Amino acid sequence: MFAVHLMAFYFTKLKEDQIKKVDRFLYHMRLSDETLLDIMARFQAEMEKGLGKDTNPTASVKMLPTFVRAIPDGSENGEFLSLDLGGSKFRVLKVQVSEEGKRNVQMESQFYPTPNEIIRGNGSELFEYVADCLADFMKTKELQHKKLPLGFTFSFPCRQTKLEEGVLLSWTKKFKARGVQDTDVVSRLTKAMKKHKDLDVDILALVNDTVGTMMTCAYDDPYCEVGVIIGTGTNACYMEDMSNIDLVEGDEGRMCINTEWGAFGDDGALEDIRTEFDRELDLGSLNPGKQLFEKMISGLYLGELVRLILLKMAKAGLLFIETQHVAAMEKEILVDLGLEPSEADCIAVQHVCTIVSFRSANLCAAALAAILTRLRENKKLARLRTTVGMDGTLYKIHPQYPKRLHKVVRRLVPNCDVRFLLSESGSTKGAAMVTAVASRVQAQRKQIDEVLALFRLTREQLVGVQGRMRAELEYGLKKKTQALATVKMLPTYVYGMPDGTEKGKFLALDLGGTNFRVPPGGEYRREFCLFDHIVQCIADFLDYMGLKRSAAAFGFTFSFPCRQMSIDKGTLIGWTKGFKATDCEGEDVVDMLREAIKRRNEFDLDIVAVVNDTVGTMMTCGYEDPNCEIGLIAGTGSNMCYMEEMRNIELVDGDEGKMCINTEWGGFGDNGCIDDIRTQYDKEVDEGSLNPGKQRYEKMTSGMYLGEIVRQILIDLTKQGLLFRGQISERLRTRGIFETKFLSQIESDRLALLQVRRILQQLGLDSTCEDSIVVKEVCGAVSRRAAQLCGAGLAAIVEKRREDQGLEHLRITVGVDGTLYKLHPHFSRVLQETVKELAPQCDVTFMLSEDGSGKGAALITAVAKRFQQSRKEN
Ligand code: 0WK
Ligand code: 0WK
Ligand code: BGC
Ligand code: BGC
C-alpha cells in the first residue's frame, strides 16, 4: 500500500514539475483577464474601423455587409438546394422548409471530397468540380427536372453588394485556387453550372458559414443574433444596426455583418501577444501575414502550433524524446507516429496542448465579448440577453473547448446573459433560410415591380400623350368639335398681358384652391350656402380692412371650368375637386355672387372680372416677365391656360391679336383617349370621387388625388400579402386618409425611413422597414407619373405655340402655382425635365407665382376696368 502512495506521489510530483516546466516555457501563451480585456477593447476598435467608410479600406477586420437583414420569421417555406464549401467537408444538400406552416426542415445531403489538386488548382476547375458534384447530387436525388433556388455557403471573405453576389477578397485555410481572388464567385459557379444542360438552378444567396450558422440557430431561437465558427478556420458574424454600417445605404433596421475576425492583427495589432511559434507557423502557411488571429485559434493551425512548440522544447532538451521523433504528439498519437514517449513527455505534451487550445478559447472569448458588448450598447441595454449560434469541429469535438469558451466569455462580459446554441445541422439549413427569405423577397419584389411598372411611362407613351393632348387642344378650339371636346379650351376674354400702366386699388377674391382667399392675406374655410358664405367672408374682410364703403373694382378668381361670354360673366360648367355645391352648375357665378351680395344688403361690389386661377397666375407672373404667356396650376386641381392667336379661336369673333384660353385640361381623357395608361387604381379613385368619369387627367396629376391613388395601391399590395404582413388597418380603408402632403413628406430625401414609418403609424399601419421602402417607391412612382403627364401636356402647348408662330426655336415663360408644384420635393424637376425632353426646340422658363393668382386677378380687373372706362368715354 505504501508503494502505491509513493507511486501516486511520484506521478503527481512529476506532473506538477512537467506542468510548471511547460508553463514557464509557454509563459507568453497564458493570457490574463487583463490582457483579454485589452484584446477585447482592441477588437472593438477594429470593428469600428471596419464599419467606417473611410477607415474600412485599411481595416484588417473587414466587417463585411452580408445583405441578410432579418432572421427567419417562420414564414419561410419551399424546397431549396444548398452548397456548403469551405469547411472541413464539402456538402450538397436539398432542404425542404416547413410544409403546411409547420416550422420543420427536412434535409438530404451528400458529402464530396475536396482534393488538394482541386482546392489549390485552377479556379475554373474548382467551380466546374463544384458544379459536377451538384449535378451528381441532382441526378442521385432525381431532381434534374426541377428548377430550384440555391443557397451557396462559401466560407471565405467576400465583399458583397447584394445577397446573390460576392467578390472573393482572399483565400484562407487550405484553399488557394488560382484566378478566383477579386472575382464574383456566384457568377463563376453560375458559369460552371451552365455546362450542365440538366442543371436549372438559380443562386439566390451567397452566405458565409457564420451567417448560415446564425440563421440555422435563429430558426429555433429568435434571440440568436450572433454566429461563430471555430473549426478549420474561425470567424463570427452578428446583427449590426444599419445606421452603423457606412458601406450600405439606409439607416433603418439591421443587417448581418460578417466580421472576418480571422484577420484581426494582420495590421500588427496583436504583435505583443504573438509568440515565436505563431510567427514560425505563419511563415510556413499558405498565406503568410494573413489571418494571424485565425492562426492562433482554429483547428487547421493548433496542431501545427503544438508541433512547433514540442520541436523547440525537444531542441531545448525539455523533452526526452529524440529530436527526429518530435513530429508525434500525445502517447497513443505519439505511438501512432512510431515514438516511445515517457510519462513525463506525455504530461508535458498534454499540457502544451492544453495551453495552446486554452489560448485559442481565450482569444475567441475576447473577440466574442467585444461583439456582445457592441450588441448591448447598440440596444442601449444595461443587460443583454442573447444567443450565439456555434459550429465548427474544434468547438464540437474538443472535449474542454466549449466549457472554456463559455466560462471566459461570461467572465469578460458579466452584463450579458449568453446562451450558446450548437448548430445541429450545419450552416446549410441557415443558408436555405436566407435563400427562402430571398426567394420570398424576390417574388414579392416581382409583384411589386409589376404594380410600379404600370406607373412607369416610356418616352413613347409620353409622346403619345403629348400627341393626343395636342389633338384635343385643336378639337376644343374648333367650333365644329368644341362641343365634344374633353379639353374645353374656354375663352377668357383676357386679351393681353399687363403693360405696367395698371394703377389703383382693386379687390380680388380667390376661390377654388386649397384655401379660400380674399387678398391681401385673408384665408377662410367654406361651409353653408357657398355664395352667402363667400359674401360673409368678403364682409368680414372689408370690415377688417375698413373698406365697407370702398368702391374698389373687384376681380373674382374662380378656379373651376366656366364658359365665359365676357370678362365679367362665367357659367359654371361643372364642379371639380372637392366642390359639389348644388344649384350652381349651369349658373353664372358672377350673377350668383351679385345676388348673394344683394341678399346681404350690407355693401356693394363692382365685379369687373371673373378669372380662372391659371389666368390669374399667368398675369401675376406676366407682370414681372412679359414672356410669360402660359399659366399652370399643379395644386389641388390641375389646369393650364395660355395666350392663343385669336384666329385660332373659332368660338370668338375676330382674328387679330391673342386671347387667353383656359384649357381645362383636367378633363383630358374623359373620352377614353388615355385609357391605355389609366390603371385599375386610377379607375378606383375615379369611381370613389365626387365626379366619376370626369377630370380623368386631373385625377392622375393633381394633389387632390395622388394620395388616394397611393392608398388604393397600398390596399392592393397589402391584400396580396406584400405589405404590412397583409394587415389592412381600418384607417387605410378610409377614403382620402392618405393625403398628398404625405407623398411630399415621404419622398423627401431628407426623411429617413424611420419618419416614413411614423407617418404610416399615424395611419394605424405597423410597418417594417421593407414596407417603408415599398411605400416610398409607390409614392415616387405615382408622383413621377403625375409630373411626367403634366410635362407631356405642357410640351403639347409650347410646341403648338412654337409652330403657330412658325418659329424654329421658342423662348417662353410659364407662370406656375399650386401646392403640389411648390411643396413636392421632385414634382417640379420631373415636370421640367419632361418638357425639355418632349419639346427640345422650346426654351421654357418656369416662374413660380409668389403672390398667388389674386394679384393677377387684380391686374385683369385693372385692365378690364380701363377698357370699361375707355368704352364708356367713346
Ligand atoms: C459546419 C458548417 C460549415 C462550416 C463548418 C465549419 O455547415 O458551413 O464551414 O461547420 O467547421 P469546420 O468544418 O471547418 O470545422
Ligand atoms: C394659389 C392661387 C390660387 C390657386 C392655388 C392652386 O392663388 O388661385 O387656386 O394656388 O393651388 P392649390 O392651393 O390648389 O394647391
Ligand atoms: C474564413 C471565414 C469563415 C471561417 C470559418 C475563415 O478562414 O475567412 O469566411 O467563416 O474561416 O469557416
Ligand atoms: C379646375 C380648374 C382649375 C384647376 C386648378 C381644376 O379642377 O377645373 O378650373 O384651374 O382645378 O385649381
Coordinates of N, CA, C and O in Angstrom, one line a residue, residues 71-186:
I71 N -33.6 37.8 -39.4 CA -33.5 36.4 -39.1 C -34.9 35.8 -39.5 O -35.9 36.5 -39.7
P72 N -34.9 34.4 -39.6 CA -36.2 33.8 -40.1 C -37.4 34.2 -39.2 O -37.2 34.4 -38.0
D73 N -38.5 34.4 -39.9 CA -39.7 34.7 -39.1 C -40.8 33.6 -39.2 O -41.9 33.8 -38.8
G74 N -40.3 32.4 -39.7 CA -41.2 31.3 -39.6 C -42.1 31.2 -40.9 O -42.8 30.2 -41.1
S75 N -42.1 32.3 -41.7 CA -43.0 32.2 -42.9 C -42.2 31.6 -44.1 O -42.8 31.4 -45.1
E76 N -40.9 31.3 -43.8 CA -40.1 30.7 -44.9 C -40.7 29.3 -45.3 O -41.1 28.6 -44.4
N77 N -40.8 29.1 -46.6 CA -41.2 27.7 -47.0 C -40.7 27.4 -48.4 O -40.4 28.4 -49.1
G78 N -40.6 26.2 -48.7 CA -40.3 25.8 -50.1 C -39.1 24.8 -50.1 O -38.6 24.3 -49.0
E79 N -38.7 24.5 -51.3 CA -37.6 23.5 -51.5 C -36.4 24.2 -52.0 O -36.5 25.0 -53.0
F80 N -35.3 23.9 -51.5 CA -34.1 24.7 -51.9 C -32.9 23.7 -52.0 O -32.9 22.7 -51.3
L81 N -31.9 24.1 -52.8 CA -30.6 23.4 -52.8 C -29.7 24.2 -52.0 O -29.8 25.5 -51.9
S82 N -28.7 23.6 -51.4 CA -27.7 24.3 -50.7 C -26.3 23.7 -50.9 O -26.2 22.4 -50.9
L83 N -25.3 24.5 -51.0 CA -23.9 24.1 -51.2 C -23.2 24.6 -50.0 O -23.4 25.7 -49.6
D84 N -22.3 23.7 -49.4 CA -21.5 24.1 -48.2 C -20.1 23.9 -48.5 O -19.6 22.8 -48.3
L85 N -19.4 25.0 -48.9 CA -18.0 24.8 -49.3 C -17.1 25.7 -48.5 O -17.4 26.9 -48.2
G86 N -16.0 25.1 -47.9 CA -15.0 25.9 -47.2 C -14.7 25.4 -45.9 O -13.7 25.7 -45.3
G87 N -15.6 24.6 -45.3 CA -15.3 24.0 -44.0 C -14.5 22.7 -44.3 O -13.9 22.5 -45.4
S88 N -14.4 21.9 -43.3 CA -13.6 20.7 -43.5 C -14.3 19.7 -44.5 O -13.6 18.9 -45.1
K89 N -15.5 19.8 -44.6 CA -16.3 18.9 -45.6 C -17.0 19.8 -46.6 O -17.5 20.8 -46.3
F90 N -17.1 19.3 -47.8 CA -17.9 19.9 -48.9 C -19.2 19.1 -49.0 O -19.2 17.9 -49.2
R91 N -20.3 19.8 -48.8 CA -21.6 19.1 -48.9 C -22.6 19.7 -49.9 O -22.6 21.0 -50.1
V92 N -23.4 18.9 -50.5 CA -24.5 19.4 -51.3 C -25.8 18.9 -50.6 O -25.8 17.7 -50.1
L93 N -26.8 19.8 -50.5 CA -28.0 19.4 -49.8 C -29.2 19.8 -50.5 O -29.2 20.8 -51.3
K94 N -30.3 19.1 -50.3 CA -31.6 19.6 -50.6 C -32.4 19.9 -49.3 O -32.3 19.0 -48.4
V95 N -32.9 21.0 -49.2 CA -33.6 21.4 -48.0 C -35.1 21.7 -48.2 O -35.4 22.5 -49.1
Q96 N -35.9 21.0 -47.5 CA -37.4 21.3 -47.6 C -37.8 22.1 -46.3 O -37.6 21.6 -45.2
V97 N -38.2 23.3 -46.5 CA -38.5 24.2 -45.3 C -40.0 24.2 -45.1 O -40.8 24.5 -46.0
S98 N -40.4 23.8 -44.0 CA -41.8 23.8 -43.4 C -42.9 23.6 -44.4 O -43.1 24.5 -45.3
E99 N -43.6 22.6 -44.2 CA -44.8 22.3 -45.0 C -46.0 22.7 -44.2 O -46.0 22.6 -43.0
E100 N -47.1 23.1 -44.9 CA -48.4 23.4 -44.1 C -48.0 24.2 -42.9 O -48.5 23.9 -41.8
G101 N -47.1 25.2 -43.0 CA -47.0 26.2 -41.9 C -46.3 25.6 -40.7 O -46.0 26.3 -39.8
K102 N -46.0 24.3 -40.8 CA -45.3 23.7 -39.6 C -43.8 24.1 -39.8 O -43.2 23.9 -40.8
R103 N -43.2 24.6 -38.7 CA -41.8 25.0 -38.7 C -40.9 23.8 -38.7 O -40.4 23.4 -37.6
N104 N -40.8 23.1 -39.8 CA -39.8 22.0 -39.8 C -39.0 22.0 -41.1 O -39.4 22.5 -42.1
V105 N -37.8 21.4 -40.9 CA -36.9 21.4 -42.1 C -36.4 20.0 -42.3 O -35.9 19.4 -41.4
Q106 N -36.7 19.5 -43.5 CA -36.1 18.2 -43.9 C -34.9 18.4 -44.8 O -34.9 19.3 -45.7
M107 N -33.8 17.7 -44.5 CA -32.6 17.9 -45.3 C -32.1 16.5 -45.8 O -32.1 15.5 -45.1
E108 N -31.7 16.5 -47.1 CA -31.0 15.3 -47.6 C -29.6 15.8 -48.1 O -29.6 16.9 -48.8
S109 N -28.5 15.2 -47.8 CA -27.2 15.7 -48.2 C -26.3 14.7 -48.6 O -26.5 13.5 -48.4
Q110 N -25.3 15.1 -49.3 CA -24.2 14.2 -49.8 C -22.9 14.9 -49.7 O -22.8 16.1 -50.0
F111 N -21.9 14.3 -49.1 CA -20.6 14.9 -48.9 C -19.8 14.5 -50.2 O -20.0 13.5 -50.8
Y112 N -18.9 15.4 -50.5 CA -18.0 15.2 -51.7 C -16.6 15.6 -51.2 O -16.4 16.6 -50.5
P113 N -15.6 14.9 -51.7 CA -14.2 15.2 -51.2 C -13.7 16.6 -51.8 O -14.3 17.0 -52.8
T114 N -12.7 17.1 -51.2 CA -12.1 18.4 -51.8 C -10.6 18.1 -51.9 O -9.8 18.6 -51.1
P115 N -10.2 17.4 -53.0 CA -8.8 17.1 -53.1 C -8.0 18.3 -53.3 O -8.5 19.3 -53.9
N116 N -6.7 18.3 -52.9 CA -5.8 19.4 -53.0 C -5.7 19.9 -54.4 O -5.7 21.1 -54.7
E117 N -5.7 19.0 -55.4 CA -5.4 19.5 -56.7 C -6.6 20.3 -57.2 O -6.5 21.2 -58.1
I118 N -7.8 20.1 -56.5 CA -8.9 21.0 -56.9 C -8.9 22.3 -56.1 O -9.0 23.4 -56.7
I119 N -8.6 22.2 -54.8 CA -8.7 23.4 -54.0 C -7.5 24.3 -54.1 O -7.5 25.5 -53.7
R120 N -6.4 23.7 -54.7 CA -5.2 24.6 -54.9 C -4.9 24.6 -56.4 O -3.8 25.0 -56.8
G121 N -5.8 24.2 -57.2 CA -5.5 24.1 -58.7 C -6.0 25.4 -59.4 O -6.0 26.5 -58.8
N122 N -6.6 25.2 -60.6 CA -7.1 26.3 -61.4 C -8.5 26.6 -60.9 O -9.4 25.7 -60.7
G123 N -8.8 27.9 -60.7 CA -10.1 28.3 -60.2 C -11.3 27.8 -61.0 O -12.2 27.3 -60.4
S124 N -11.2 27.9 -62.3 CA -12.3 27.4 -63.1 C -12.6 26.0 -62.8 O -13.7 25.5 -62.7
E125 N -11.5 25.2 -62.7 CA -11.7 23.8 -62.5 C -12.4 23.6 -61.1 O -13.2 22.7 -60.9
L126 N -12.1 24.4 -60.1 CA -12.7 24.3 -58.8 C -14.2 24.4 -59.0 O -15.0 23.6 -58.5
F127 N -14.7 25.5 -59.7 CA -16.1 25.7 -59.8 C -16.8 24.7 -60.7 O -17.9 24.3 -60.5
E128 N -16.0 24.2 -61.7 CA -16.6 23.1 -62.5 C -16.7 21.8 -61.6 O -17.8 21.1 -61.7
Y129 N -15.8 21.6 -60.7 CA -15.9 20.5 -59.8 C -17.1 20.6 -59.0 O -17.9 19.7 -58.8
V130 N -17.3 21.8 -58.4 CA -18.5 22.0 -57.6 C -19.8 21.8 -58.4 O -20.7 21.1 -57.9
A131 N -19.8 22.3 -59.6 CA -21.0 22.1 -60.5 C -21.2 20.7 -60.8 O -22.3 20.2 -60.7
D132 N -20.1 19.9 -61.0 CA -20.2 18.5 -61.3 C -20.8 17.8 -60.1 O -21.7 16.9 -60.2
C133 N -20.4 18.1 -58.9 CA -20.9 17.5 -57.6 C -22.4 17.8 -57.5 O -23.2 16.9 -57.2
L134 N -22.8 19.0 -57.8 CA -24.2 19.4 -57.7 C -25.0 18.6 -58.7 O -26.0 18.1 -58.4
A135 N -24.5 18.5 -59.9 CA -25.2 17.8 -61.0 C -25.3 16.3 -60.5 O -26.4 15.7 -60.7
D136 N -24.3 15.8 -59.9 CA -24.3 14.4 -59.5 C -25.4 14.2 -58.4 O -26.2 13.3 -58.4
F137 N -25.4 15.2 -57.5 CA -26.4 15.1 -56.4 C -27.8 15.2 -57.0 O -28.7 14.4 -56.6
M138 N -28.0 16.1 -57.9 CA -29.4 16.3 -58.5 C -29.8 15.0 -59.2 O -30.9 14.5 -59.1
K139 N -28.8 14.3 -59.8 CA -29.1 13.1 -60.6 C -29.5 12.0 -59.5 O -30.5 11.4 -59.6
T140 N -28.6 11.9 -58.5 CA -28.9 10.9 -57.5 C -30.2 11.1 -56.8 O -31.0 10.1 -56.6
K141 N -30.6 12.3 -56.6 CA -31.9 12.6 -55.9 C -33.0 12.8 -56.9 O -34.1 13.3 -56.6
E142 N -32.7 12.5 -58.2 CA -33.7 12.7 -59.3 C -34.4 14.1 -59.2 O -35.6 14.3 -59.1
L143 N -33.5 15.1 -59.2 CA -34.0 16.5 -59.1 C -33.7 17.2 -60.4 O -34.0 18.4 -60.5
Q144 N -33.1 16.5 -61.5 CA -32.7 17.2 -62.7 C -33.8 18.1 -63.2 O -33.6 19.2 -63.6
H145 N -35.0 17.5 -63.2 CA -36.1 18.2 -63.9 C -36.6 19.4 -63.2 O -37.4 20.2 -63.6
K146 N -36.1 19.6 -62.0 CA -36.6 20.7 -61.1 C -35.8 22.0 -61.2 O -34.6 22.0 -61.3
K147 N -36.5 23.1 -61.3 CA -35.9 24.5 -61.2 C -35.8 24.8 -59.8 O -36.9 25.1 -59.2
L148 N -34.7 24.8 -59.1 CA -34.6 25.1 -57.7 C -33.7 26.3 -57.4 O -32.7 26.4 -58.0
P149 N -34.1 27.1 -56.4 CA -33.2 28.1 -55.9 C -32.1 27.5 -55.1 O -32.3 26.5 -54.4
L150 N -31.0 28.1 -55.1 CA -29.8 27.6 -54.4 C -29.2 28.6 -53.5 O -29.0 29.8 -53.8
G151 N -28.8 28.2 -52.3 CA -28.1 29.0 -51.3 C -26.7 28.5 -51.3 O -26.5 27.3 -51.0
F152 N -25.7 29.3 -51.5 CA -24.3 28.9 -51.6 C -23.6 29.4 -50.4 O -23.3 30.5 -50.2
T153 N -23.3 28.4 -49.4 CA -22.4 28.7 -48.3 C -21.0 28.6 -48.7 O -20.5 27.6 -49.0
F154 N -20.3 29.8 -48.7 CA -18.9 29.9 -49.2 C -18.1 30.5 -48.1 O -18.3 31.7 -47.8
S155 N -17.3 29.7 -47.4 CA -16.8 30.2 -46.1 C -15.4 30.9 -46.3 O -14.4 30.4 -45.7
F156 N -15.4 31.9 -47.0 CA -14.2 32.7 -47.2 C -14.7 34.2 -47.3 O -15.9 34.5 -47.5
P157 N -13.8 35.1 -47.1 CA -14.1 36.6 -47.0 C -14.5 37.1 -48.4 O -13.7 37.0 -49.4
C158 N -15.8 37.5 -48.5 CA -16.3 38.0 -49.8 C -16.9 39.4 -49.6 O -17.7 39.6 -48.6
R159 N -16.6 40.3 -50.5 CA -17.2 41.6 -50.4 C -18.5 41.5 -51.2 O -18.5 41.2 -52.4
Q160 N -19.6 41.8 -50.6 CA -20.9 41.7 -51.3 C -21.6 43.1 -51.4 O -21.5 43.9 -50.6
T161 N -22.2 43.3 -52.6 CA -23.0 44.5 -52.8 C -24.5 44.1 -52.8 O -25.4 44.9 -52.8
K162 N -24.7 42.8 -52.9 CA -26.1 42.3 -52.8 C -26.0 40.8 -52.4 O -24.9 40.2 -52.4
L163 N -27.2 40.3 -52.0 CA -27.2 38.9 -51.4 C -26.6 37.9 -52.4 O -25.9 36.9 -52.0
E164 N -27.0 38.0 -53.7 CA -26.6 37.0 -54.7 C -25.3 37.3 -55.4 O -25.2 37.0 -56.6
E165 N -24.4 38.0 -54.7 CA -23.1 38.3 -55.4 C -22.0 38.4 -54.3 O -22.3 38.8 -53.2
G166 N -20.8 38.0 -54.7 CA -19.7 38.2 -53.6 C -18.4 38.0 -54.3 O -18.1 37.0 -55.0
V167 N -17.5 39.1 -54.1 CA -16.2 39.0 -54.7 C -15.2 38.5 -53.7 O -15.2 39.0 -52.5
L168 N -14.5 37.5 -54.0 CA -13.6 36.9 -53.1 C -12.4 37.8 -52.8 O -11.7 38.2 -53.7
L169 N -12.2 38.2 -51.5 CA -11.1 39.1 -51.1 C -9.8 38.3 -51.1 O -8.8 38.7 -51.6
S170 N -9.8 37.1 -50.5 CA -8.6 36.3 -50.4 C -9.0 34.9 -49.9 O -10.0 34.8 -49.2
W171 N -8.3 33.9 -50.4 CA -8.5 32.6 -49.9 C -7.9 32.5 -48.5 O -7.1 33.2 -48.1
T172 N -8.5 31.6 -47.7 CA -7.9 31.3 -46.3 C -7.9 29.8 -46.2 O -8.3 29.0 -47.1
K173 N -7.5 29.3 -45.0 CA -7.5 27.9 -44.7 C -6.7 27.1 -45.7 O -5.6 27.6 -46.2
K174 N -7.2 26.0 -46.2 CA -6.4 25.2 -47.2 C -6.6 25.6 -48.6 O -5.9 25.1 -49.5
F175 N -7.5 26.5 -48.9 CA -7.8 26.8 -50.3 C -6.8 27.8 -50.9 O -6.4 28.7 -50.2
K176 N -6.5 27.6 -52.2 CA -5.6 28.6 -52.9 C -5.8 28.4 -54.4 O -4.8 28.5 -55.1
A177 N -7.0 28.2 -54.8 CA -7.2 28.0 -56.3 C -6.9 29.3 -57.0 O -7.2 30.4 -56.6
R178 N -6.3 29.2 -58.1 CA -5.8 30.3 -58.9 C -6.9 31.1 -59.6 O -7.9 30.5 -60.0
G179 N -6.7 32.4 -59.7 CA -7.6 33.2 -60.6 C -9.0 33.4 -60.1 O -9.9 33.7 -60.8
V180 N -9.2 33.2 -58.8 CA -10.5 33.4 -58.2 C -10.6 34.7 -57.4 O -11.6 35.4 -57.4
Q181 N -9.5 35.0 -56.8 CA -9.5 36.3 -56.0 C -9.9 37.5 -56.8 O -9.7 37.5 -58.0
D182 N -10.7 38.4 -56.1 CA -11.2 39.6 -56.8 C -12.2 39.2 -57.9 O -12.5 40.1 -58.8
T183 N -12.8 38.0 -57.9 CA -13.8 37.7 -58.9 C -15.1 37.4 -58.1 O -15.0 37.0 -57.0
D184 N -16.2 37.5 -58.8 CA -17.5 37.2 -58.2 C -17.8 35.7 -58.2 O -18.0 35.1 -59.3
V185 N -17.7 35.0 -57.1 CA -17.8 33.6 -57.0 C -19.1 33.1 -57.5 O -19.3 31.9 -58.0
V186 N -20.2 33.9 -57.3 CA -21.5 33.4 -57.8 C -21.6 33.3 -59.3 O -22.0 32.3 -59.9

